[in-house]
Coordinates of C-alpha atoms in Angstrom, one line a residue:
X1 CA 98.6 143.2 103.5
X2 CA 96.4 140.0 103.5
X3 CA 97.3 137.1 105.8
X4 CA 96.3 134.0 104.9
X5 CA 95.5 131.1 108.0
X6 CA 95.4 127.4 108.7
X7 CA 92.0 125.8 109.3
X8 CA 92.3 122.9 111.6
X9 CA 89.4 120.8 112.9
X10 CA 86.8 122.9 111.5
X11 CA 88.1 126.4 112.2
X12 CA 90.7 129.3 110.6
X13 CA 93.1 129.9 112.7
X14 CA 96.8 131.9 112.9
X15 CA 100.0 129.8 113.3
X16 CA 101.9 129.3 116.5
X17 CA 105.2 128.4 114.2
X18 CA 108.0 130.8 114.6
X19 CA 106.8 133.2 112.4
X20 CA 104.5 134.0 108.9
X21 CA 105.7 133.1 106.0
X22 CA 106.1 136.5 104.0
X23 CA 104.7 136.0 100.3
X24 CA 106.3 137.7 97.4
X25 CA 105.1 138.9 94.4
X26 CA 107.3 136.9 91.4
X27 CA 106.6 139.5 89.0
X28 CA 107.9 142.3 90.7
X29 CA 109.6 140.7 93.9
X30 CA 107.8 142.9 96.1
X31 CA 105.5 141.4 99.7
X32 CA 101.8 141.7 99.6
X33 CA 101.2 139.3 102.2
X34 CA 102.0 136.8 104.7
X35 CA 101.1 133.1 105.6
X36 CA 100.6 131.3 108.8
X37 CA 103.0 128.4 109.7
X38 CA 102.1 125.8 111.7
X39 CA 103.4 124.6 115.1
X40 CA 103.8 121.1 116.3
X41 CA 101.1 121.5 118.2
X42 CA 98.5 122.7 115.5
X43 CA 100.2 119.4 113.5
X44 CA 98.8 117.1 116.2
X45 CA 95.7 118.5 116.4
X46 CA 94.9 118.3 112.6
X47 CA 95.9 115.2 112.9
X48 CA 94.1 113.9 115.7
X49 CA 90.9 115.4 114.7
X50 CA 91.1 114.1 111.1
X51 CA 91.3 110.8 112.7
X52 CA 88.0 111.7 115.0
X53 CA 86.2 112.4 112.1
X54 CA 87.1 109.8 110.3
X55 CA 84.6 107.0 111.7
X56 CA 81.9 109.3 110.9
X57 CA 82.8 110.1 107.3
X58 CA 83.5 106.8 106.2
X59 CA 80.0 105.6 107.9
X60 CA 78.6 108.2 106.0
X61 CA 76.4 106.8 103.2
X62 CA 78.1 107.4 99.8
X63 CA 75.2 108.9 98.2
X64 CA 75.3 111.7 101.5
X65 CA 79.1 112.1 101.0
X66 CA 78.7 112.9 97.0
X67 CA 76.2 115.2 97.5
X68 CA 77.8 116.9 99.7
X69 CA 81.1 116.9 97.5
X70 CA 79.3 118.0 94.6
X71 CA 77.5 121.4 96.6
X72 CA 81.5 121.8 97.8
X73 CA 82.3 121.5 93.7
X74 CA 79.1 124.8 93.0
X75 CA 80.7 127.0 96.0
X76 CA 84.4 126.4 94.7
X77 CA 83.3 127.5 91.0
X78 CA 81.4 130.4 92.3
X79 CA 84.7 131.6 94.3
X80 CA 86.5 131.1 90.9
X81 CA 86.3 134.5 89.2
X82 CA 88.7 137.5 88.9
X83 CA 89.3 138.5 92.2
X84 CA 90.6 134.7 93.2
X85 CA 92.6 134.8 89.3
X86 CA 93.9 138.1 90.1
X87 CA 95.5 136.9 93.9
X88 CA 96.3 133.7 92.2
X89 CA 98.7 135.4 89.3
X90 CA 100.5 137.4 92.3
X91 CA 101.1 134.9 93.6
X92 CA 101.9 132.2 91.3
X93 CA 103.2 134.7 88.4
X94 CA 101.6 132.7 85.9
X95 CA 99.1 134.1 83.8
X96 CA 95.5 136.0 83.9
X97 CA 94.4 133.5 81.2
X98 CA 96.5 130.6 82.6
X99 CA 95.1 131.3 86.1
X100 CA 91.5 131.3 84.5
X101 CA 92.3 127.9 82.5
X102 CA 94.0 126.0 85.8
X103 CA 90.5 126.7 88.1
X104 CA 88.2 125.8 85.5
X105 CA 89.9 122.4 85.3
X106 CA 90.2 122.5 88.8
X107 CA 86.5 122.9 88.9
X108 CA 86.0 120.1 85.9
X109 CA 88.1 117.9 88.1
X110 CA 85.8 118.2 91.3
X111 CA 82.7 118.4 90.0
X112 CA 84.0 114.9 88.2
X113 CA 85.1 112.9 91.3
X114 CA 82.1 114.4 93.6
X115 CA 80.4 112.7 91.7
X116 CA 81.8 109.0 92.2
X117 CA 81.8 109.4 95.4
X118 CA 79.0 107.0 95.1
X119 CA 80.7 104.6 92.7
X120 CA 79.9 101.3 93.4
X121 CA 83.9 100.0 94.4
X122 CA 83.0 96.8 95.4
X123 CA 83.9 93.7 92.7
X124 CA 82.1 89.9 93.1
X125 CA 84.2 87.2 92.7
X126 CA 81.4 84.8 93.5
X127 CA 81.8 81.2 92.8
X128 CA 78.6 78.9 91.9
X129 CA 78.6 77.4 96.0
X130 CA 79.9 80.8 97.4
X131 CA 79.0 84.5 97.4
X132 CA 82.3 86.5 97.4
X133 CA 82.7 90.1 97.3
X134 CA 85.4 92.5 97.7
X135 CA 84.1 95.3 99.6
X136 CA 85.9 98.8 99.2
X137 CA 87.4 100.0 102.4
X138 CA 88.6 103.6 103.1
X139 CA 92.6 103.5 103.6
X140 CA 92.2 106.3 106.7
X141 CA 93.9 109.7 107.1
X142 CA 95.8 110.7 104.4
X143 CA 98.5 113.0 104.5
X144 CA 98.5 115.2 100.9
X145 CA 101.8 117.3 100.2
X146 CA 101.1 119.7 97.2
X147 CA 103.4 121.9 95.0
X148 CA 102.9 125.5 94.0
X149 CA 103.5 125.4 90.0
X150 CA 99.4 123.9 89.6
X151 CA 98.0 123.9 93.4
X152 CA 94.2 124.3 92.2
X153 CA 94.1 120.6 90.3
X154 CA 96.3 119.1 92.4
X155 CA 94.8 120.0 95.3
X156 CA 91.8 118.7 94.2
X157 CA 93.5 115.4 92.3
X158 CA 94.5 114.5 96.0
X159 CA 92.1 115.9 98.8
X160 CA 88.6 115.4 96.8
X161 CA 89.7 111.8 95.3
X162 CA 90.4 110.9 99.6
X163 CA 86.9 112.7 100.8
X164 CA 85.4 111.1 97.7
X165 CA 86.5 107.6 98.6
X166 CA 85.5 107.9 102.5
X167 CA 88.9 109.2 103.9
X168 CA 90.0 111.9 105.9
X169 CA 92.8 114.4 104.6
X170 CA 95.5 116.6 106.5
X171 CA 96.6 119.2 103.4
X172 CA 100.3 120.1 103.3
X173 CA 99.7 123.1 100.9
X174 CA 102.0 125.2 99.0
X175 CA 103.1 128.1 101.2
X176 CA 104.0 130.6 98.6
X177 CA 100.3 130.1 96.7
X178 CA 97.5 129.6 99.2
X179 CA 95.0 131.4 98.1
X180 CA 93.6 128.2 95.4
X181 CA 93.9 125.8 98.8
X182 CA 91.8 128.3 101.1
X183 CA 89.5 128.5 98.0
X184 CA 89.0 125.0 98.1
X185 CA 88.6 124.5 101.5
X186 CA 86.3 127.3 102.7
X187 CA 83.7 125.8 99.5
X188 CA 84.1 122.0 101.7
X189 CA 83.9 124.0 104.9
X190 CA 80.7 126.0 103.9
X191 CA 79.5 122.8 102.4
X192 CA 79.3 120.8 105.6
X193 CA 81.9 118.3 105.4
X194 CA 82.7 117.3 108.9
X195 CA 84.8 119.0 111.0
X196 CA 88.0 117.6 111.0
X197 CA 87.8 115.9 107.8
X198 CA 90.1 118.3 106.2
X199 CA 92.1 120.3 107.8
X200 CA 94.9 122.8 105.6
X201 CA 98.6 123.4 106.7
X202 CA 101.3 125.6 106.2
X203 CA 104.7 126.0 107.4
X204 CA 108.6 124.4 107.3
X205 CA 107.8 121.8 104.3
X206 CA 110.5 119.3 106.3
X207 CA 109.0 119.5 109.7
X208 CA 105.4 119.3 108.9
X209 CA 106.1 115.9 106.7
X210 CA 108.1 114.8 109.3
X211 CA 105.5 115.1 111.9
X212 CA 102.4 113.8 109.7
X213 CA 105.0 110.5 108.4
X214 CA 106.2 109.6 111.7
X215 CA 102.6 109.7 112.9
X216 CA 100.7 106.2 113.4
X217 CA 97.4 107.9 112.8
X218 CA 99.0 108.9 108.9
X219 CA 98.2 105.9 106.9
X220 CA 98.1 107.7 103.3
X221 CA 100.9 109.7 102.0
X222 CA 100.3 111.3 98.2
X223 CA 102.9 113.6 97.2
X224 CA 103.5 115.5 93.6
X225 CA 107.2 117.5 93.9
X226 CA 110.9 116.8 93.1
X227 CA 111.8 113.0 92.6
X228 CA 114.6 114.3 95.5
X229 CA 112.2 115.4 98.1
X230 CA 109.7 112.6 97.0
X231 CA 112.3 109.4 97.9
X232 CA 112.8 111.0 101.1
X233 CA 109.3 111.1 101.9
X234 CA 108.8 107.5 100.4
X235 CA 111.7 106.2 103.0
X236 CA 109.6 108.1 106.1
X237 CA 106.6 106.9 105.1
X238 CA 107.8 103.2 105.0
X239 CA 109.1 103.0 108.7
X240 CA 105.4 103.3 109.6
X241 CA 103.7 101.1 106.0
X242 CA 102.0 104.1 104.9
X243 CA 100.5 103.6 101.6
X244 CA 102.1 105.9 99.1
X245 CA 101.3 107.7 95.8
X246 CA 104.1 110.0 94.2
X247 CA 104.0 111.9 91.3
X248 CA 107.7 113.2 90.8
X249 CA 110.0 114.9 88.4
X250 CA 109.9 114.8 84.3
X251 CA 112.3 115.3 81.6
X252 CA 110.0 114.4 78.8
X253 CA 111.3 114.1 75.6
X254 CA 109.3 114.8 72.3
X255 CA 110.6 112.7 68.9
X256 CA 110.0 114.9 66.0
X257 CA 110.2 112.6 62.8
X258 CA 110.6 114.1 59.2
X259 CA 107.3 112.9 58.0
X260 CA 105.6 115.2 61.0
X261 CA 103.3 118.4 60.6
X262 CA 106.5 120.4 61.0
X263 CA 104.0 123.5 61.6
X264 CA 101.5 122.1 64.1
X265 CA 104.2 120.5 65.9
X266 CA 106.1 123.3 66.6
X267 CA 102.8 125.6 67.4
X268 CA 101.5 123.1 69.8
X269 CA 105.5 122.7 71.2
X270 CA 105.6 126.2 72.1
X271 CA 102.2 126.7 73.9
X272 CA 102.4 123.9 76.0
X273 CA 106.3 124.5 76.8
X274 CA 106.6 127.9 77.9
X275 CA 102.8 127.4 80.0
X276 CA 103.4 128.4 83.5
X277 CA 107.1 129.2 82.4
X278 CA 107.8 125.8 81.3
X279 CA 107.4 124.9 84.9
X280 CA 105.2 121.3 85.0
X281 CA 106.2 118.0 85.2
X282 CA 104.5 117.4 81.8
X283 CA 106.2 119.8 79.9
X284 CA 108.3 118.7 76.9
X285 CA 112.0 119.8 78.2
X286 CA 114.2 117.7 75.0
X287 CA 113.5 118.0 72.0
X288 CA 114.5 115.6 69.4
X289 CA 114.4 116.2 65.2
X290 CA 115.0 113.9 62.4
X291 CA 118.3 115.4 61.1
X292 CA 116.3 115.8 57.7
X293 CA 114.0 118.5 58.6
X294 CA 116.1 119.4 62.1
X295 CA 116.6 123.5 60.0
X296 CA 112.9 123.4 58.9
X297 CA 111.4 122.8 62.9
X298 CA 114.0 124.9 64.1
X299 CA 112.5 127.7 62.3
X300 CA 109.3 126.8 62.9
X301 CA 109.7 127.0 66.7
X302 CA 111.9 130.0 67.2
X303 CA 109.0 131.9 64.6
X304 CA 106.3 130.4 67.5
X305 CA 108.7 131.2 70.5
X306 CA 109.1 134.8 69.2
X307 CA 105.7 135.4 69.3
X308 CA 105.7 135.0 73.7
X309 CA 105.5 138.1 75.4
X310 CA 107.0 138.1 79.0
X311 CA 106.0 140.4 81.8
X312 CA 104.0 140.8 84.9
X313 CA 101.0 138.0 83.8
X314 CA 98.4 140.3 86.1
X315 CA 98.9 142.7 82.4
X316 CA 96.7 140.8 80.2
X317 CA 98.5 141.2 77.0
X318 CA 101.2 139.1 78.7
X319 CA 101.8 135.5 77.4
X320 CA 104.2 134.1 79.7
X321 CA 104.9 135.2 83.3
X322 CA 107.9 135.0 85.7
X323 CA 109.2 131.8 87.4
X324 CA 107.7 131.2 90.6
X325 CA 110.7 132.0 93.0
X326 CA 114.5 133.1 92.9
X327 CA 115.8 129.2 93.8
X328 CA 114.0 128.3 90.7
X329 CA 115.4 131.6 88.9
X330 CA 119.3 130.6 89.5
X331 CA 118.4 126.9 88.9
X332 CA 117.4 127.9 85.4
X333 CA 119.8 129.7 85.1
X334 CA 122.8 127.3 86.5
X335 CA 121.8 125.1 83.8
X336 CA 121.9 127.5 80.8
X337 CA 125.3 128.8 81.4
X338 CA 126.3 125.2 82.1
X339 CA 125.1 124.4 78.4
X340 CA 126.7 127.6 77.0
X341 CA 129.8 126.3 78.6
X342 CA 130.3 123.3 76.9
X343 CA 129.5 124.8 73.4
X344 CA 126.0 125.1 73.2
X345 CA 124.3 127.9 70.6
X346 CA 121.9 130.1 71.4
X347 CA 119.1 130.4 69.4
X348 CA 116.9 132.7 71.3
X349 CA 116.0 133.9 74.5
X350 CA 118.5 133.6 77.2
X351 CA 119.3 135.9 80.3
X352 CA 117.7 139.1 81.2
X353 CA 120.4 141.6 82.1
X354 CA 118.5 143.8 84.4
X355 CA 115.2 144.9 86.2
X356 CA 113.0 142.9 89.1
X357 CA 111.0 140.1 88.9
X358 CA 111.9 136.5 88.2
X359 CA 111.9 136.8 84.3
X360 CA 113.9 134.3 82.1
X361 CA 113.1 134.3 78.5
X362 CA 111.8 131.5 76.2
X363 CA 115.3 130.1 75.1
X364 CA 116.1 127.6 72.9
X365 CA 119.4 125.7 72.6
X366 CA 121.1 123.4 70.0
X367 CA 124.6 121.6 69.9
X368 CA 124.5 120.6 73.1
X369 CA 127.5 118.7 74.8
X370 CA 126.3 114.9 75.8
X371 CA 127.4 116.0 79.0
X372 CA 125.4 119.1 79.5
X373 CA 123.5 118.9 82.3
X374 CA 120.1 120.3 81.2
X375 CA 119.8 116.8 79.3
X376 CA 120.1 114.6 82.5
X377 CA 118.6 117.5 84.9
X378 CA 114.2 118.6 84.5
X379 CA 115.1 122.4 83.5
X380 CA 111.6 123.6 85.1
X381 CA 111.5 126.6 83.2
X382 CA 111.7 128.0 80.0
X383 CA 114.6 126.5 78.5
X384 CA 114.3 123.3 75.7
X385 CA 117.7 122.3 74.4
X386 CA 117.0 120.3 70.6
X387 CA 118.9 117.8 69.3
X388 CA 119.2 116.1 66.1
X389 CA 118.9 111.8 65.4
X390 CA 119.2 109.9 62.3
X391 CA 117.4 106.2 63.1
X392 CA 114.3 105.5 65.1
X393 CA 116.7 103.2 67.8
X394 CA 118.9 106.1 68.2
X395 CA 115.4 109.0 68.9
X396 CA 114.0 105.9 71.3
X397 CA 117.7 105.1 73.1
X398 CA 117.9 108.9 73.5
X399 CA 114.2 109.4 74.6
X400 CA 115.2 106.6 77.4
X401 CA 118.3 108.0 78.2
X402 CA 117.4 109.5 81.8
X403 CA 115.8 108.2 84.9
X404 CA 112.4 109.9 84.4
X405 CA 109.8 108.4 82.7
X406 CA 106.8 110.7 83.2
X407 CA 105.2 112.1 79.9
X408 CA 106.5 111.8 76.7
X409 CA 105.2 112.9 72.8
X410 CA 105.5 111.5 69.5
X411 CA 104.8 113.2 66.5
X412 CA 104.8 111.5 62.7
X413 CA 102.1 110.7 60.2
X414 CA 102.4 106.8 60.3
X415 CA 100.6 104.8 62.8
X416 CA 103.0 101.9 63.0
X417 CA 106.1 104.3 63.9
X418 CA 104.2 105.6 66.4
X419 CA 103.3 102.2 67.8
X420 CA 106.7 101.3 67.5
X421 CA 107.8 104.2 69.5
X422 CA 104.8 103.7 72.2
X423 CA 105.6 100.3 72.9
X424 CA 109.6 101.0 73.7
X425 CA 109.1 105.0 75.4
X426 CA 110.0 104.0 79.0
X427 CA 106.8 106.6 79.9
X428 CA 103.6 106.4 82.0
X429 CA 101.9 109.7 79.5
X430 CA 102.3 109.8 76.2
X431 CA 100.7 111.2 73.3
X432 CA 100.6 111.5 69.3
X433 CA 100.6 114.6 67.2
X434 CA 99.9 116.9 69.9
X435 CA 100.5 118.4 73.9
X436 CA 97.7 116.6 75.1
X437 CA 96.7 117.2 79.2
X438 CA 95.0 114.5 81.2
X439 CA 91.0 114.4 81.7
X440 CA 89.4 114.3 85.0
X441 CA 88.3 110.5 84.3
X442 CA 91.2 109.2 83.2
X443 CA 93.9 107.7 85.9
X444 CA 98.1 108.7 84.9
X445 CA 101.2 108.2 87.0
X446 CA 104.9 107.8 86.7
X447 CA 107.2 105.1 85.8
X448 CA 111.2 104.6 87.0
X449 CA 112.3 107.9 89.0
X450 CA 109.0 110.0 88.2
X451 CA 107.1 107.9 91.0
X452 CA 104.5 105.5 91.3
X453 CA 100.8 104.8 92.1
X454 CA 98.1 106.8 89.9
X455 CA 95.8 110.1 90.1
X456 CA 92.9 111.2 88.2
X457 CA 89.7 108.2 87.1
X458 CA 88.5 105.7 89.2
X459 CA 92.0 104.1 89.7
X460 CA 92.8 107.7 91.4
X461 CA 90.6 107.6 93.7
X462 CA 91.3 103.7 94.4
X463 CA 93.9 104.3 95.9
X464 CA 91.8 105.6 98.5
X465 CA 90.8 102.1 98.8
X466 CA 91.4 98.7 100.2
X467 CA 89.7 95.6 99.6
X468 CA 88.1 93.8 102.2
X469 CA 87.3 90.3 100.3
X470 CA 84.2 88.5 102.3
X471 CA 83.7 85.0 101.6
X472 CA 80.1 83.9 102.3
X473 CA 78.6 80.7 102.5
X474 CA 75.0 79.8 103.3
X475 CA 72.4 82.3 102.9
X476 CA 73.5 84.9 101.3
X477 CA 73.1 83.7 98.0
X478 CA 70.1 86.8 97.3
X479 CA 70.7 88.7 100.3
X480 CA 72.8 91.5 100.2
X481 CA 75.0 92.3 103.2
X482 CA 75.1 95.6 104.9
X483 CA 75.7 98.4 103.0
X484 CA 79.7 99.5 104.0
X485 CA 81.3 102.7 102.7

């Protein structure tokens, strides 16, 4: 079986943690490999090296960083082909095609923000008797904590954006799907970023955060996980002031109004759901239908649901693959018989009744309880509970209802509803008449309990960033200071 190693200052290496971390195959349940954890030790060293190398990247002209970010973007694509898709559908159980689709926007993504790593930051604020200019700075060493449900584009949301902006990075990866993470970092390896500039780790989630937080060298946290795990990390990483950027838990809602393409709603519902077994942020997870055409959508997306076919995703006739892990499995499954409980039908899908693998069908659920849980809890799986409304206050108080406010969808034929809706949806994503993901050069982040700060664009990689403003008098009114990263 393969085993899979950290690479710390420069060089792979096997853990001195208390023991690999066994991987398991979702689809089947079966080991094919092992990961190495990190000891304390190996967490001090990353650390201290990524703050050695830090001086010299950030020195580094930007025009040498980008280029060699953008020959670290060509290595990564060539390592995307089926051999890296194959270990990455083991692992992950999503897809062959979904695989495919999640590194070429991973590549999309880094080829993008290579490239402005030579963006000129700065801003002049200059006043008629005065040059002033506000000089980018690099924050420091950033600590990166990434989840295992996209790893390839978040990975490279996070650690490219801080190597792009002059930073150093210390990459808390995803344990049960290294393989996109070693991808990643063997192509900025083999492309001559320093040693030490980004190390990867792997290990006990709790005592590797805790080590890099409590750190004084740490002065960047960005995490993407739970909106639970996320406020704990927040409150360690304020003790020490570390700048942070969280992008948490979703429960968007999606406001079907009776004037909407009932058909392409429903088709572009289902695909984007039941990706990755409903298991992003993003995904739409409550549905809500004018009561006027609530029987005609219904139809319309248990005819689309019907059409998924669940297995092993490595068979390439599959459509959707398993959830990623049995905590998620019972979750998913917590929540379903909760809904049943209180009186909730089901339409389709529900439980599998035998066999391995993580498998839960594409279910869909209606007369739900108020108090069901799925509609305060993210389900993070295939499950999407729909619920009828009448008015447009009672779709947008409904919409609002939880804590969340990450993504959110609209879909009706009249522009001024759905700038009605947009102006009151308590969302930082939101799109109209279709499941819409976010480009590589455009910045998104989360509002209320779905976190704060922003990934993706310029902006993303800004938060990299802090302005030095210089004030200069005398002089300076044609020269131009020395050049600063």
């Amino acid at each position: 079986m393969s085993r899979h190693q950290l690479f710390i200052d420069g060089r792979w290496q096997d853990g001195t943690g208390e023991s690999d971390i066994l991987l398991i195959n979702p689809a089947t349940e079966l080991p094919f490999g092992s990961v190495a954890s990190a000891g304390v030790e190996q967490i001090d060293r990353a650390l201290a090296s990524a703050q050695r190398s830090f001086e010299a990247w950030r020195t580094m002209r930007p025009a040498k960083r980008a280029e060699i970010l953008k020959d670290a973007a060509l290595r990564f694509a060539e390592l995307t082909g089926p051999d890296l898709e194959q270990v990455f559908t083991k692992q992950q159980g999503k897809t062959l095609a979904e695989s495919r689709g999640e590194l070429a926007r991973a590549v999309e993504m880094f080829e993008w923000t290579a490239a402005q790593a030579d963006h000129p930051f700065e801003v002049d604020y200059s006043l008629p008797n005065r040059k002033r200019v506000a000089y980018p700075k690099p924050i420091g060493v950033v600590a990166a904590f990434t989840p295992w449900n996209y790893p390839a584009v978040l990975i490279v949301r996070k650690v490219i954006s801080g190597l792009a902006a002059g930073c150093t990075v210390v990459l808390k990866a995803a344990e049960e799907v290294p393989a996109p993470a070693i991808a990643i970092v063997r192509a900025l390896q083999e492309a001559g970023v320093p040693d030490g500039a980004v190390n990867l780790l792997f290990g006990d989630p709790a005592a590797i955060s805790d080590q890099l937080l409590s750190s004084p060298i740490t002065r960047k946290m960005s995490f993407t996980g739970s909106t639970q795990v996320g406020k704990l990390l927040a409150e360690k990483a304020s003790k020490n002031l570390i700048r942070s950027t969280l992008e948490l838990g979703g429960h968007a809602p999606v406001l079907i109004f009776e004037d909407a393409d009932i058909g392409a709603a429903a088709a572009s519902i289902a695909e984007y759901k039941f990706e990755c077994a409903g298991q992003s942020c993003n995904a739409p997870s409550r549905i809500y239908v004018q009561d006027r055409v609530f029987p005609q959508f219904l139809e319309a997306l248990a005819t689309e649901t019907a059409k998924i076919k669940v297995g092993d995703g490595c068979d390439p006739t599959v459509t959707m693959g398993p959830l990623q892990h049995r905590r998620r499995l019972d979750a998913v499954k917590a929540l379903f018989r909760d809904a049943v409980r209180r009186g909730a039908k089901v339409v389709t899908g529900g439980e599998r009744e035998s066999g391995p693998g993580y498998f839960f069908g594409p279910t869909l659920l209606t007369e739900l309880a108020d108090d069901a849980e799925i509609l305060a809890q993210e389900p993070f799986g295939p499950i999407l509970p729909l619920i009828q409304f009448s008015s447009t206050a009672e779709a947008i108080e409904k919409a609002n209802r939880t804590p969340y406010g990450l993504a959110g969808y609209v879909f009706t034929k009249s522009e001024d509803l759905a700038d009605e809706i947009l102006t009151q949806l308590a969302v930082g994503y939101a799109s109209v008449n279709c499941m819409s993901g976010v480009p590589a050069d455009a910045p998104v982040g989360g509002v209320r309990d779905s976190g704060y700060g922003l990934e993706g664009g310029l902006r993303g990689i800004e938060e990299y960033l802090h302005p030095q403003l210089v004030t200069f008098v005398g002089g300076f009114d044609s020269a131009h200071p020395p050049e600063r990263s």
